[in-house]
Amino acid sequence: PVIDEVGYPLKPRAELQDDGAMLVTLNTSDQDVWVPFSFELGQAVPEGAASDVLIRRHYWQAPAGAASLGAQPLMTTDAPDEIDWTADGLTDGFGVNPVLLKWYNYSYWTHLLESKHEIYAIRLKGDADRAALVRLESYYCAPEGSGCMTFRYRLVDLKE
């Protein structure tokens, strides 16, 4: 979807969209706090077994691994038969997933992060046979501000 520079309103619980995807906007603005999120529950959760990803500002951790599937439509993208999962690693002194590190283009003119609209497969932490296909939409929230991650996703079964 096209958005203006003020972004999306906060919606900390995923909402089903007309096309079947889930949409959520989380407050990830605190530079010291990771926000754990469960794709199956569609909301932020306490850190632990239910948290599939952790998000802080525009950084993502994917403890069970992530892979880029390129820029393509979310609802018609399938998980490939074999996926080369990338584990989290250290960047700038803290753990992040290198696949999810550069999900955006940075404009030196506007100083805004703009999504590349790639699809990422993120394996669910508690179920190695399932993944979320995720498209990161925006880092901005309404009425205006930064530090709000908006993403669309759908759950898929992985092929064995």
mmCIF file with all atom_site columns, C-alpha atoms in Angstrom, residues 39-41 52 64-65 79 83 85 121-133 153-160:
data_model
loop_
_atom_site.group_PDB
_atom_site.id
_atom_site.type_symbol
_atom_site.label_atom_id
_atom_site.label_alt_id
_atom_site.label_comp_id
_atom_site.label_asym_id
_atom_site.label_entity_id
_atom_site.label_seq_id
_atom_site.pdbx_PDB_ins_code
_atom_site.Cartn_x
_atom_site.Cartn_y
_atom_site.Cartn_z
_atom_site.occupancy
_atom_site.B_iso_or_equiv
_atom_site.pdbx_formal_charge
_atom_site.auth_seq_id
_atom_site.auth_comp_id
_atom_site.auth_asym_id
_atom_site.auth_atom_id
_atom_site.pdbx_PDB_model_num
ATOM 1  C CA . PHE A 1 39  ? 3.253  -14.381 14.228 1.00 0.00 ? 39  PHE A CA 1
ATOM 2  C CA . GLU A 1 40  ? 0.733  -17.052 15.244 1.00 0.00 ? 40  GLU A CA 1
ATOM 3  C CA . LEU A 1 41  ? -0.698 -14.965 18.088 1.00 0.00 ? 41  LEU A CA 1
ATOM 4  C CA . ASP A 1 52  ? 9.269  -15.547 16.731 1.00 0.00 ? 52  ASP A CA 1
ATOM 5  C CA . ALA A 1 64  ? 15.005 -19.497 14.212 1.00 0.00 ? 64  ALA A CA 1
ATOM 6  C CA . GLY A 1 65  ? 16.421 -17.951 11.027 1.00 0.00 ? 65  GLY A CA 1
ATOM 7  C CA . ALA A 1 79  ? 8.263  -20.597 0.361  1.00 0.00 ? 79  ALA A CA 1
ATOM 8  C CA . ILE A 1 83  ? 15.612 -22.391 2.171  1.00 0.00 ? 83  ILE A CA 1
ATOM 9  C CA . TRP A 1 85  ? 18.181 -19.959 6.730  1.00 0.00 ? 85  TRP A CA 1
ATOM 10 C CA . ALA A 1 121 ? 10.696 -15.918 5.172  1.00 0.00 ? 121 ALA A CA 1
ATOM 11 C CA . ILE A 1 122 ? 11.050 -16.058 8.953  1.00 0.00 ? 122 ILE A CA 1
ATOM 12 C CA . ARG A 1 123 ? 10.950 -19.484 10.541 1.00 0.00 ? 123 ARG A CA 1
ATOM 13 C CA . LEU A 1 124 ? 8.710  -19.762 13.585 1.00 0.00 ? 124 LEU A CA 1
ATOM 14 C CA . LYS A 1 125 ? 10.675 -20.276 16.764 1.00 0.00 ? 125 LYS A CA 1
ATOM 15 C CA . GLY A 1 126 ? 8.505  -23.054 18.157 1.00 0.00 ? 126 GLY A CA 1
ATOM 16 C CA . ASP A 1 127 ? 7.782  -24.901 14.889 1.00 0.00 ? 127 ASP A CA 1
ATOM 17 C CA . ALA A 1 128 ? 10.580 -25.523 12.363 1.00 0.00 ? 128 ALA A CA 1
ATOM 18 C CA . ASP A 1 129 ? 7.980  -26.684 9.786  1.00 0.00 ? 129 ASP A CA 1
ATOM 19 C CA . ARG A 1 130 ? 6.220  -23.292 9.631  1.00 0.00 ? 130 ARG A CA 1
ATOM 20 C CA . ALA A 1 131 ? 7.262  -19.812 8.635  1.00 0.00 ? 131 ALA A CA 1
ATOM 21 C CA . ALA A 1 132 ? 5.866  -16.347 8.228  1.00 0.00 ? 132 ALA A CA 1
ATOM 22 C CA . LEU A 1 133 ? 6.277  -14.649 4.876  1.00 0.00 ? 133 LEU A CA 1
ATOM 23 C CA . TYR A 1 153 ? 2.547  -11.281 6.821  1.00 0.00 ? 153 TYR A CA 1
ATOM 24 C CA . ARG A 1 154 ? 0.992  -14.658 6.257  1.00 0.00 ? 154 ARG A CA 1
ATOM 25 C CA . LEU A 1 155 ? 1.816  -18.038 7.743  1.00 0.00 ? 155 LEU A CA 1
ATOM 26 C CA . VAL A 1 156 ? 2.889  -20.941 5.525  1.00 0.00 ? 156 VAL A CA 1
ATOM 27 C CA . ASP A 1 157 ? 3.819  -24.583 6.010  1.00 0.00 ? 157 ASP A CA 1
ATOM 28 C CA . LEU A 1 158 ? 7.334  -25.411 4.871  1.00 0.00 ? 158 LEU A CA 1
ATOM 29 C CA . LYS A 1 159 ? 7.912  -28.241 2.450  1.00 0.00 ? 159 LYS A CA 1
ATOM 30 C CA . GLU A 1 160 ? 9.994  -31.118 3.716  1.00 0.00 ? 160 GLU A CA 1
#
